[in-house]
Amino acid sequence: MRKIYAKLKIELMSDLCTGSGYSYAGIIDSDISYDEFGLPYIPARRLKGCMKEAAELVCPEIAETLFGKSGDNKTKGAILGNAYLEDYDKIAKELENLQNGKKKEAAWLSPQNILNMYTAIRAQTRICQDTGIAEENSLRYTRVVGQYDPQKERTPLCFYAEVEFDKNCQEQMRRIMKAVRNIGMNRNRGLGSVRCTLIDEHEVELKEDILAGPKNEEQVCLTYILCNREPLLMSSDNVEVSDSCISGKSILGTLAGAYLHRESARGDSEEFRNLFLDGSTIFTDANITFPPKEKREDAVQWPDYYPAPLYLNRLKKTKVLVNLLAEDKNVSKEREKDYNTAEGNLPKKLKTHYIHKADSNTYCITEPKREIYYHNSHRKLLYSQEAMQEGQYFQGKIYVSKKYAYLLKELLEESRLSFGKSKTAQYGACGLAAEITVNNVREEMIGAKEGERLAVIFCSDAVFLDGASGYTIRFEEVKELTASRLGIPYDRTRDEGSMLQTKEITGYNTTWNLRRPGIPAVKAGGVLIYTIPKGKSWQKTISADQFFVGERNQEGYGQIQIIRCSDMVYAPSKIENVQDREIDDIIVDNCRPFLINILKTQLLERLIFLYTRQRPELGLTAATIGRLNLMLLESLDTYRTNHQQAFKDFCTRISSIKRKREREKAFDLLYKILLKDGYKEDIYELDFEKMAGPRGDSYIKDIEGLLKKYTTQPEYQSILTGIWGEYIENILTYHKYLKKHEGGKEHHE
């Protein structure tokens, strides 16, 4: 099969608003789409809708083949990613490191500062046709992305999206791209004009075969780390909310599809059957994880998380962890107050959380980050979906025969990994974040003596068949089936602490375009307690990371852990906010232009603020102020690219004012804030020391220090030279409106 991988270049020909669905009462009624760092982007589903409209006009015969049909959830030919700024991945990584490292540069490179650099806010209102004036309560504010790149003067801003499609549709895709002229909101009212072109087109032919590893039947554990480059919408019992992990079923299906896309692959081969059908290969759920502080290259070095068990609770008020199954509930006298459950300090379950056991007495606790995304349906109805945010890490494992391990390893490394719903546009794209490791499955001995209690913990959802009526979630049957699988003897009349929750496993049949029948299941986090009867004991050698009960183990269902209750501690320690890790070496490289632009803007705003706070008296009439403002605009327009020459021209124009008093007052203003000595001898030069602001202002001192750190001396002076025009313009505007407000004369309290 031959595929074309390319980039879609979107060049803005006007301001743009690709609505996110969010609004802020009284401030912004329609907001754009931007990420956690404040960088704007164009969602793939907005793009795909516009591309489909264009396809229906220029090549309707393949519109459905490329972009699908409304209501049809089958994956179609074209796969499209979100459109981001150039070098987005490098910029986002650098911003993340700055924030995690808690460097002072991060305070300036805040999401709001970056967003303000790229955007502006537009106001619009509705005019009454009868009166010709604005209707009441019709004023609306819209945030838009500016047409021009703030880093490159008068250069249109460009976004880039990855696109994949069949080679047979290459010419049609080029035509479709040319036909996409407008996207986003208000596209028929001046916004959203774009120019789209395909660039970096290259053909990829999928390999016909993959070399398997040694022909060895020994089972191994293949560990991998995924990072979702796009939000994830994983199927759950709530169609509007994503599940919190990448299910083993989804991973199995994605890899099976990647295998069958190879020209020589056959679905009836023994290899395919052993990998994906007969249950001999097990695909676990990929749960949330975080990079270790050291040695994060290999996947096996990353911490493994699993859903928080029901017996591990957090007290409502003191927030400490308690293990309800621990047999010894004594705590030190110093901590008795924290563990007192009186006055409403009751245990609460760790719903939606995942835990990692750092050591025998310490748990790391976290949960995936989520965000709500808004879309329009084909019926023009607004709806929302809660997805897992992009940029998170997930660890998964595959237990497979050694002879197939390297085949799966290369499938993971070479295939386009995409999971969940809407994965052809905006959602689902993932990539490997660490080296895949293949290790032997380790085994350990577990045993319990007479009277001891064993806890069987469900690390994933579990499905059970009772052999008669089908699927079962009845407690007695689940406990009996689990004990039978593990060979645990127990007294059926006793139960000391078992805790189970149930759920319904759902799915979607894309062939029939219908939801699958729900299957009752035991929810991950449940625990079964077995007390070894008198005169009995239990001992078993099991694979510590690979033990499953129930049915459909190949899809990751029924994964368990076994722990003796006597080994549990009532008051374990907890570690939260594991995302905050120290970054030793912070380099501001890709974000340097952002930082300089923001510092320049902040310096200008601070200078204007300090000037207006003094409320100085200018001593000029409103007419003279207007004349000075006109001179300024003419000088700046005449020398657009030479700010130094524009300043000299402005001073020359002031010197032509005939009235001596007005001419001297104007020069006094310039001398006070940015003019060097010698202006009386017609030597007009900028004083960079004055332009850097009052020496005693700590805010300006910080800005000046960072500018000098990240720029050369000529660059620093060029920045100061570039802001003088806006500085003077704002000062003149301030005095103009001050006079207008106070009846034509300046008045000071």
XYZ file of C-alpha atoms in Angstrom:
749
model
C 0.000 0.000 0.000
C 1.327 3.411 -0.971
C 0.591 6.409 1.231
C 1.366 10.093 0.845
C 2.541 11.929 3.942
C 2.554 15.709 3.581
C 2.106 18.974 5.399
C -0.774 21.346 4.863
C 0.441 24.946 4.941
C -2.262 27.442 5.915
C -1.289 31.045 5.235
C -3.519 33.705 6.775
C -4.774 36.335 4.337
C -6.879 38.032 7.029
C -7.484 37.766 10.760
C -8.847 34.401 11.872
C -11.166 33.033 14.557
C -11.459 29.258 14.798
C -13.905 29.181 17.679
C -13.250 26.987 20.702
C -16.803 27.264 22.046
C -15.598 29.059 25.179
C -16.640 32.529 26.264
C -15.910 34.778 29.252
C -18.869 36.791 30.469
C -18.454 40.499 29.924
C -15.001 40.110 28.336
C -15.003 37.745 25.343
C -18.088 36.252 23.744
C -16.296 34.067 21.163
C -12.804 32.780 21.899
C -10.253 31.114 19.642
C -8.613 27.707 20.093
C -5.262 27.839 21.889
C -3.245 25.393 23.967
C -2.078 25.458 27.586
C 0.923 27.626 26.640
C -1.178 30.294 24.907
C -0.135 29.231 21.396
C -3.047 29.437 18.910
C -3.865 26.472 16.676
C -6.502 25.394 14.169
C -8.435 22.256 15.242
C -8.340 19.458 12.684
C -12.103 18.944 12.751
C -12.651 22.562 11.668
C -10.192 22.019 8.818
C -11.678 18.683 7.824
C -15.173 20.171 7.568
C -13.939 22.957 5.264
C -11.942 20.475 3.182
C -14.982 18.245 2.789
C -17.076 21.213 1.605
C -14.402 22.047 -0.962
C -14.176 18.393 -2.054
C -17.923 18.242 -2.684
C -17.499 21.164 -5.083
C -14.324 20.267 -7.018
C -14.272 16.444 -6.901
C -17.516 15.097 -5.404
C -16.771 11.551 -6.605
C -14.147 11.018 -3.861
C -15.453 13.341 -1.121
C -16.881 10.481 0.953
C -13.869 8.274 0.257
C -11.515 10.881 1.698
C -13.582 12.483 4.435
C -16.381 10.069 5.312
C -20.119 10.461 5.539
C -22.133 12.086 8.310
C -23.046 9.514 10.923
C -20.551 6.944 9.611
C -17.806 6.230 12.154
C -15.581 4.169 9.874
C -12.052 5.472 9.398
C -11.741 7.042 5.946
C -8.838 7.746 3.631
C -7.567 11.144 4.790
C -6.087 11.535 8.255
C -5.530 15.108 9.378
C -3.817 16.603 12.431
C -4.297 19.950 14.143
C -2.567 22.890 12.467
C 0.138 24.434 14.644
C 2.705 27.181 14.319
C 6.060 26.367 12.763
C 8.408 24.467 15.143
C 5.505 24.052 17.559
C 6.877 20.871 19.156
C 10.202 22.502 20.026
C 8.535 25.648 21.347
C 6.012 23.729 23.471
C 8.736 21.495 24.927
C 10.846 24.499 25.829
C 7.912 26.290 27.455
C 7.063 23.158 29.445
C 10.644 22.893 30.704
C 10.659 26.559 31.679
C 7.438 26.182 33.653
C 8.540 22.965 35.357
C 11.933 24.462 36.121
C 10.219 27.499 37.667
C 12.662 29.908 36.048
C 12.048 33.666 36.038
C 11.747 33.601 32.245
C 8.605 31.476 32.662
C 6.821 34.378 34.407
C 7.257 36.503 31.277
C 6.467 33.632 28.915
C 3.074 33.128 30.534
C 0.175 31.767 28.430
C -1.617 35.121 28.567
C 1.426 37.088 27.381
C 2.010 34.687 24.493
C -1.679 34.732 23.568
C -1.765 38.536 23.597
C 1.218 38.578 21.236
C -0.700 36.662 18.563
C -4.252 37.903 19.080
C -6.485 40.939 19.320
C -10.069 41.489 20.434
C -12.679 42.788 18.009
C -15.993 44.362 18.951
C -19.121 44.255 16.817
C -22.742 45.224 17.257
C -26.042 44.895 15.421
C -27.565 47.927 13.693
C -31.299 48.447 13.750
C -32.594 48.711 10.178
C -35.281 51.211 11.148
C -33.248 53.672 13.207
C -29.740 53.054 11.867
C -28.284 52.944 15.385
C -26.896 50.084 17.443
C -29.433 47.860 19.157
C -29.256 47.533 22.912
C -27.375 44.519 24.375
C -26.027 43.557 20.961
C -22.352 44.389 21.581
C -20.155 41.275 21.196
C -16.413 40.736 21.577
C -14.454 38.195 19.530
C -10.826 37.213 19.967
C -9.018 36.787 16.644
C -5.583 35.613 15.549
C -3.755 38.418 13.773
C -2.971 38.008 10.086
C 0.717 38.838 10.469
C 3.445 36.965 12.310
C 4.503 39.066 15.340
C 8.088 37.826 14.850
C 8.317 38.825 11.180
C 7.166 42.263 10.102
C 4.402 42.251 7.460
C 4.748 38.484 6.953
C 1.521 36.430 7.012
C 1.240 33.991 9.897
C 1.358 30.330 8.837
C 0.037 27.147 10.424
C 1.100 23.617 9.493
C -0.889 20.375 9.769
C 0.214 16.823 9.063
C -1.958 15.015 6.535
C -1.977 11.422 5.299
C -3.916 10.008 2.341
C -3.804 7.346 -0.363
C -1.493 8.006 -3.318
C -4.376 7.525 -5.767
C -5.989 10.707 -4.378
C -2.897 12.923 -4.581
C -4.009 15.152 -7.458
C -7.512 15.543 -6.043
C -6.101 16.538 -2.648
C -4.031 19.279 -4.271
C -7.148 20.641 -5.968
C -9.114 20.457 -2.714
C -6.427 22.413 -0.877
C -6.513 25.182 -3.459
C -10.314 25.339 -3.154
C -10.223 25.920 0.616
C -10.292 29.717 0.793
C -12.064 30.483 4.085
C -12.230 28.800 7.493
C -13.458 29.656 10.977
C -16.082 32.113 12.199
C -17.444 35.097 10.262
C -15.775 33.861 7.089
C -18.206 35.934 5.009
C -17.530 39.073 7.072
C -13.819 39.607 6.645
C -12.381 36.870 8.849
C -10.831 33.530 7.976
C -9.404 34.164 4.509
C -6.581 31.646 3.953
C -4.328 30.178 1.282
C -3.802 26.415 1.596
C -1.076 24.406 -0.120
C 0.390 20.919 0.253
C 4.127 20.893 0.965
C 6.767 18.289 1.854
C 4.892 15.564 0.010
C 6.643 12.208 0.166
C 5.536 8.724 -0.687
C 5.792 5.901 1.841
C 5.441 2.249 0.962
C 4.664 0.083 3.966
C 7.000 -2.869 4.402
C 5.668 -6.158 3.158
C 7.218 -8.122 5.963
C 8.931 -7.651 9.272
C 11.689 -9.854 10.582
C 10.503 -11.639 13.669
C 12.900 -12.231 16.517
C 14.394 -15.579 17.496
C 12.026 -18.511 16.979
C 11.545 -18.977 20.698
C 8.252 -19.906 22.390
C 9.322 -18.340 25.706
C 7.005 -15.533 26.762
C 8.413 -12.028 27.235
C 7.076 -8.640 28.333
C 7.246 -5.789 25.827
C 6.977 -2.385 27.587
C 6.349 0.869 25.710
C 5.542 4.518 26.490
C 3.068 6.524 24.413
C 2.710 10.306 24.343
C -0.540 11.625 22.915
C 0.235 14.434 20.482
C -3.491 15.137 20.268
C -6.337 14.869 22.799
C -7.718 11.366 23.385
C -11.391 10.398 23.186
C -11.464 6.820 24.475
C -14.820 5.017 24.583
C -16.447 4.802 28.008
C -19.902 4.212 29.461
C -20.509 7.961 28.993
C -20.461 8.913 25.300
C -19.518 12.516 26.128
C -16.595 11.716 28.451
C -13.371 9.927 27.552
C -12.124 6.935 29.519
C -8.971 7.620 31.568
C -6.669 5.090 29.885
C -5.912 3.654 26.444
C -7.623 0.277 26.576
C -5.830 -2.923 25.657
C -8.679 -3.596 23.218
C -7.894 -0.369 21.356
C -4.165 -1.135 21.242
C -4.856 -4.645 19.947
C -7.147 -3.314 17.219
C -4.706 -0.598 16.125
C -1.777 -3.017 15.829
C -3.923 -5.622 14.081
C -4.964 -2.976 11.544
C -1.332 -1.916 11.056
C -0.377 -5.565 10.463
C -3.106 -6.080 7.854
C -2.183 -2.893 5.984
C 0.971 -4.636 4.767
C 0.509 -6.046 1.315
C 1.756 -9.547 2.131
C -0.210 -9.846 5.405
C -3.156 -12.227 5.629
C -5.866 -12.365 8.253
C -6.039 -16.161 8.087
C -2.323 -16.719 8.733
C -1.059 -18.559 11.810
C 1.017 -15.510 12.749
C -2.007 -13.215 12.772
C -4.055 -15.762 14.714
C -1.360 -16.172 17.395
C -0.906 -12.429 17.758
C -4.447 -11.115 17.690
C -7.050 -13.880 17.865
C -6.339 -16.965 19.970
C -5.516 -15.201 23.265
C -1.879 -16.245 23.520
C -0.766 -12.585 23.265
C -2.038 -10.195 25.957
C -2.350 -6.428 25.492
C -2.722 -4.561 28.794
C -4.313 -1.142 29.246
C -1.893 1.768 28.832
C -2.216 3.817 32.019
C -1.037 7.330 32.811
C 2.631 7.653 33.779
C 5.326 10.324 34.153
C 8.986 10.558 33.165
C 11.420 9.456 35.877
C 13.957 12.018 37.033
C 16.814 9.924 35.710
C 17.317 7.321 32.991
C 14.091 7.966 31.102
C 15.327 6.503 27.782
C 14.000 2.951 28.323
C 10.269 2.354 28.797
C 10.792 -0.148 31.618
C 12.377 2.601 33.743
C 9.150 4.623 33.850
C 6.873 4.128 36.882
C 3.824 1.906 36.398
C 0.469 3.248 37.576
C -2.834 1.429 37.998
C -6.340 2.513 39.118
C -6.515 3.340 42.815
C -7.944 0.360 44.772
C -11.135 0.891 46.747
C -9.439 0.125 50.062
C -7.012 3.052 49.675
C -8.915 6.160 50.819
C -8.165 9.772 51.663
C -9.632 11.410 54.764
C -11.909 14.274 53.797
C -10.431 17.084 55.914
C -6.833 16.152 56.730
C -6.200 14.655 53.237
C -4.039 11.812 54.595
C -4.173 8.293 53.099
C -5.613 5.328 54.965
C -5.591 1.641 54.039
C -8.895 0.180 55.199
C -7.617 -3.411 54.894
C -4.542 -2.984 57.079
C -4.738 -5.219 60.158
C -2.704 -2.928 62.421
C -4.464 0.454 62.584
C -2.200 2.050 65.204
C -0.575 5.409 64.370
C 2.009 7.456 66.247
C 0.782 9.863 68.903
C 2.092 12.811 66.888
C -0.243 11.918 64.005
C -3.340 10.737 65.897
C -5.099 14.053 65.227
C -4.673 13.685 61.442
C -6.216 10.198 61.469
C -9.117 10.978 63.781
C -12.313 10.332 61.777
C -14.542 12.440 64.028
C -16.248 15.683 62.963
C -16.750 14.624 59.371
C -13.152 13.598 58.652
C -14.364 10.453 56.896
C -12.581 8.286 54.311
C -13.295 9.082 50.661
C -12.473 6.903 47.676
C -9.810 8.038 45.203
C -12.184 8.146 42.246
C -10.559 8.525 38.798
C -7.092 8.504 40.394
C -4.130 6.274 39.583
C -1.432 5.187 42.006
C 2.170 4.041 41.811
C 3.706 2.248 44.771
C 7.026 4.056 45.167
C 7.994 1.806 48.087
C 6.251 -0.380 50.678
C 4.875 2.659 52.528
C 4.617 5.396 49.861
C 2.169 5.946 46.995
C 2.362 8.434 44.139
C -1.138 9.665 43.252
C -2.242 11.351 40.054
C -5.006 11.462 37.448
C -5.026 12.328 33.723
C -5.601 15.946 32.776
C -8.863 16.589 30.970
C -10.356 19.379 28.900
C -13.751 20.071 27.343
C -13.864 20.614 23.574
C -16.835 22.031 21.649
C -17.998 21.039 18.162
C -20.886 21.581 15.768
C -22.767 18.520 14.560
C -23.964 18.077 10.984
C -27.365 19.227 12.280
C -25.768 22.570 13.289
C -26.054 21.743 16.986
C -23.324 22.654 19.458
C -22.125 19.755 21.618
C -19.185 19.131 23.941
C -16.788 16.263 24.571
C -14.478 15.827 27.531
C -11.151 14.423 26.359
C -7.759 13.723 27.866
C -5.406 16.610 27.169
C -2.546 16.184 24.742
C 1.061 15.836 25.908
C 0.504 13.127 28.539
C 2.316 9.804 28.851
C 0.849 6.291 28.998
C 2.651 3.050 29.775
C 1.442 -0.216 28.271
C 2.688 -3.803 28.186
C 2.313 -6.699 25.802
C 2.935 -10.289 26.901
C 3.911 -12.226 23.809
C 5.914 -15.207 22.603
C 9.521 -14.219 22.068
C 9.398 -15.183 18.398
C 6.809 -12.433 17.767
C 8.194 -9.784 20.142
C 10.314 -7.964 17.570
C 7.507 -8.043 15.033
C 5.253 -6.162 17.476
C 8.145 -3.862 18.412
C 8.579 -2.768 14.803
C 4.829 -2.424 14.317
C 4.779 0.003 17.248
C 7.790 1.913 15.945
C 6.759 2.189 12.294
C 2.962 2.475 12.363
C 0.847 5.573 12.749
C -0.527 5.083 16.247
C -3.964 6.581 16.724
C -6.548 5.533 19.316
C -10.138 6.248 20.247
C -12.839 8.260 18.509
C -12.448 10.982 15.848
C -8.894 9.794 15.218
C -8.853 10.964 11.597
C -9.070 14.602 12.698
C -8.009 16.405 15.879
C -7.987 13.417 18.244
C -6.070 10.237 18.951
C -2.582 10.624 17.436
C 0.159 9.178 19.660
C 3.879 8.580 19.360
C 6.504 6.620 21.249
C 8.224 8.586 24.008
C 10.904 6.097 25.070
C 12.820 3.104 23.792
C 10.683 -0.053 23.737
C 12.088 -2.736 26.043
C 11.701 -6.511 25.770
C 12.341 -8.409 29.010
C 11.711 -11.879 30.339
C 8.580 -12.187 32.456
C 9.692 -12.273 36.072
C 8.160 -14.691 38.507
C 7.792 -14.652 42.275
C 6.480 -16.908 45.002
C 3.378 -15.833 46.932
C 1.964 -17.757 49.862
C -0.396 -17.515 52.837
C -0.774 -19.612 55.953
C -3.801 -20.669 57.925
C -5.859 -17.658 59.067
C -4.034 -15.143 56.870
C -5.969 -12.842 54.543
C -5.158 -12.387 50.872
C -6.232 -9.337 48.836
C -6.789 -9.887 45.103
C -6.799 -6.424 43.529
C -8.261 -5.752 40.077
C -5.798 -3.543 38.165
C -8.123 -3.394 35.157
C -11.794 -4.090 34.470
C -12.667 -7.798 34.620
C -15.222 -9.896 32.740
C -16.541 -13.217 34.070
C -18.650 -16.031 32.595
C -20.566 -18.274 34.990
C -20.833 -21.121 32.472
C -24.631 -21.122 32.412
C -26.359 -17.781 32.040
C -23.503 -15.865 30.434
C -21.720 -12.835 31.896
C -21.959 -12.390 35.654
C -21.124 -9.732 38.208
C -22.710 -11.512 41.200
C -20.288 -11.249 44.114
C -20.369 -14.917 45.127
C -19.780 -16.110 41.563
C -16.964 -13.608 40.879
C -15.235 -14.621 44.084
C -15.647 -18.320 43.352
C -14.358 -18.026 39.771
C -11.331 -15.992 40.866
C -10.451 -18.438 43.637
C -10.815 -21.356 41.250
C -8.450 -19.719 38.736
C -5.839 -19.019 41.427
C -6.337 -22.196 43.426
C -7.026 -20.289 46.661
C -8.821 -22.278 49.402
C -11.212 -20.167 51.456
C -14.192 -20.328 53.774
C -17.235 -19.381 51.678
C -19.189 -18.288 54.763
C -16.653 -15.604 55.705
C -15.719 -12.378 53.988
C -13.708 -9.692 55.735
C -13.523 -6.579 53.624
C -14.137 -7.383 49.937
C -15.095 -4.292 47.910
C -16.365 -4.395 44.332
C -17.900 -1.926 41.920
C -19.458 -2.778 38.588
C -19.745 -1.086 35.216
C -20.979 -1.736 31.704
C -18.468 -2.263 28.907
C -19.717 -0.739 25.695
C -18.386 -0.476 22.171
C -19.277 0.425 18.618
C -19.680 -1.766 15.557
C -18.429 0.382 12.668
C -19.575 -2.141 10.076
C -23.203 -1.861 11.152
C -22.848 1.675 12.512
C -24.474 0.575 15.779
C -23.491 0.411 19.440
C -22.545 -3.035 20.704
C -24.624 -4.674 23.465
C -23.346 -3.728 26.931
C -21.384 -6.303 28.935
C -21.492 -6.229 32.767
C -18.014 -6.151 34.304
C -16.175 -5.696 37.589
C -14.625 -2.240 37.685
C -10.888 -1.717 38.104
C -9.907 -0.963 41.707
C -12.123 -3.664 43.234
C -10.643 -6.078 45.779
C -11.560 -9.597 46.903
C -10.510 -10.805 50.354
C -9.806 -14.506 50.995
C -9.143 -15.909 54.464
C -7.197 -19.188 54.394
C -9.263 -21.813 56.344
C -8.006 -23.726 59.339
C -5.646 -26.525 58.407
C -5.056 -25.088 54.906
C -2.311 -23.047 53.265
C -1.738 -21.569 49.827
C 1.391 -21.066 47.797
C 1.836 -20.274 44.132
C 4.575 -19.193 41.758
C 3.108 -16.612 39.412
C 4.323 -14.038 36.936
C 4.289 -10.924 39.082
C 3.342 -8.551 36.268
C 1.285 -10.951 34.218
C -1.556 -12.627 36.038
C -5.107 -12.429 34.794
C -8.493 -13.842 35.766
C -11.839 -13.992 33.993
C -12.388 -13.690 30.261
C -11.014 -11.607 27.381
C -7.572 -11.375 28.970
C -6.079 -10.725 25.534
C -7.730 -7.284 25.566
C -6.292 -6.450 29.002
C -9.342 -7.405 31.087
C -8.874 -9.112 34.447
C -5.329 -8.052 35.354
C -4.737 -8.523 39.102
C -2.258 -8.151 41.944
C -2.127 -10.334 45.062
C -1.034 -8.866 48.420
C -1.154 -10.265 51.965
C -3.193 -7.984 54.231
C -0.594 -8.454 56.954
C 1.913 -6.636 54.709
C -0.327 -3.548 54.377
C 0.227 -0.333 56.345
C -2.745 1.634 57.687
C -1.144 5.090 57.264
C 0.903 5.112 54.044
C 2.614 8.265 52.806
C 1.598 9.995 49.594
C 3.335 11.960 46.871
C 1.240 14.195 44.627
C 1.974 16.641 41.830
C 4.523 14.287 40.359
C 4.478 16.417 37.216
C 6.552 19.077 38.993
C 10.086 17.889 38.518
C 13.330 19.809 38.505
C 14.879 20.724 35.186
C 18.607 21.123 35.527
C 19.452 22.791 32.238
C 17.021 25.363 30.855
C 17.894 26.772 27.449
C 15.792 29.557 25.945
C 16.368 29.008 22.242
C 13.162 28.497 20.248
C 11.263 30.769 22.672
C 13.845 33.557 22.519
C 11.880 35.616 19.922
C 8.743 35.234 22.079
C 10.581 36.407 25.178
C 12.116 39.431 23.455
C 8.778 40.438 21.896
C 6.973 40.157 25.241
C 9.696 42.067 27.112
C 9.575 44.802 24.489
C 5.792 45.116 24.845
C 5.968 45.074 28.645
C 8.714 47.718 28.659
C 6.615 50.031 26.492
C 3.522 49.557 28.660
C 5.535 50.169 31.834
C 7.088 53.374 30.480
C 3.664 54.704 29.507
C 2.274 53.781 32.924
C 5.086 55.515 34.798
C 4.702 58.648 32.688
C 0.920 58.917 33.118
C 1.154 58.171 36.852
C 3.192 61.384 37.298
C 0.399 63.350 35.553
C 2.857 65.914 34.124
C 1.696 69.198 32.621
C 2.604 69.542 28.955
C 1.678 73.195 28.491
C 0.537 72.846 24.873
C -2.824 73.534 23.300
C -4.981 70.725 21.928
C -4.350 71.985 18.386
C -0.572 71.808 18.856
C -0.824 68.302 20.320
C -2.827 67.245 17.277
C -0.232 68.807 14.997
C 2.600 66.971 16.782
C 0.707 63.711 16.433
C 0.312 64.298 12.688
C 4.049 65.036 12.359
C 4.834 61.814 14.207
C 2.658 59.675 11.957
C 4.143 61.257 8.824
C 7.707 60.599 10.016
C 6.983 57.012 10.938
C 5.238 56.427 7.607
C 8.092 57.972 5.619
C 10.806 55.877 7.306
C 9.001 52.656 8.144
C 12.105 50.480 8.319
C 14.537 53.051 9.730
C 13.344 54.084 13.195
C 16.474 56.157 13.906
C 15.968 58.241 10.770
C 12.250 58.558 11.548
C 13.172 60.080 14.919
C 15.515 62.605 13.325
C 12.843 63.525 10.787
C 10.291 64.020 13.607
C 12.685 66.335 15.466
C 13.354 68.273 12.266
C 9.622 68.772 11.776
C 9.278 70.049 15.363
C 12.105 72.523 14.797
C 10.038 73.983 11.935
C 7.297 75.146 14.339
C 7.307 78.951 14.184
C 6.062 79.716 17.677
C 9.076 79.538 19.955
C 7.133 78.601 23.110
C 5.380 75.639 21.501
C 8.617 74.474 19.841
C 10.503 74.595 23.152
C 7.707 72.795 25.047
C 7.734 69.998 22.470
C 11.515 69.621 22.716
C 11.296 69.718 26.517
C 8.963 66.711 26.371
C 11.330 64.797 24.077
C 14.386 65.745 26.156
C 12.711 64.535 29.305
C 12.024 61.030 28.037
C 14.280 60.093 25.097
C 16.349 62.946 23.554
C 20.103 63.407 24.097
C 21.836 66.696 24.864
C 22.786 68.642 21.774
C 19.333 68.999 20.309
C 19.725 72.784 20.464
C 22.554 72.412 17.977
C 20.260 70.343 15.710
C 21.870 67.041 16.776
C 18.931 64.692 17.230
C 19.905 61.379 18.821
C 18.090 58.933 21.078
C 19.279 58.606 24.670
C 19.078 54.866 25.398
C 19.621 55.383 29.120
C 16.512 57.566 29.334
C 14.534 55.107 27.206
C 15.335 52.247 29.574
C 13.229 54.030 32.166
C 13.720 55.344 35.696
C 16.687 53.688 37.372
C 14.770 52.999 40.569
C 11.952 50.975 38.983
C 12.550 47.268 39.754
C 10.104 46.115 37.080
C 12.001 47.880 34.307
C 15.282 46.732 35.825
C 14.183 43.083 35.460
C 13.123 43.669 31.853
C 16.395 45.410 31.054
C 18.414 42.568 32.614
C 16.657 39.876 30.571
C 16.866 41.888 27.343
C 20.603 42.327 27.768
C 20.936 38.616 28.624
C 19.231 37.418 25.446
C 20.299 40.132 22.973
C 23.504 41.693 21.778
C 24.138 45.396 22.391
C 23.101 46.397 18.817
C 19.946 44.248 19.136
C 19.140 45.845 22.489
C 19.493 49.354 21.084
C 17.432 48.371 18.037
C 14.598 47.254 20.355
C 14.644 50.583 22.202
C 14.791 52.463 18.909
C 11.786 50.526 17.635
C 9.426 51.592 20.440
C 10.002 55.351 20.567
C 7.216 56.089 18.060
C 4.528 54.168 19.997
C 5.815 55.700 23.229
C 5.400 59.286 21.991
C 2.093 58.508 20.287
C 0.601 57.175 23.527
C 1.860 60.199 25.497
C 0.336 62.632 23.002
C -2.938 60.684 23.012
C -2.974 60.786 26.807
C -2.607 64.587 26.865
C -5.177 65.012 24.103
C -7.909 63.142 25.975
C -6.915 64.701 29.270
C -7.587 68.127 27.807
C -10.830 66.987 26.217
C -12.047 65.525 29.504
C -11.128 68.608 31.550
C -12.608 71.209 29.259
C -9.569 72.198 27.253
C -7.037 72.755 30.024
C -4.931 70.426 32.118
C -5.873 70.357 35.760
C -4.001 68.678 38.591
C -5.148 67.933 42.086
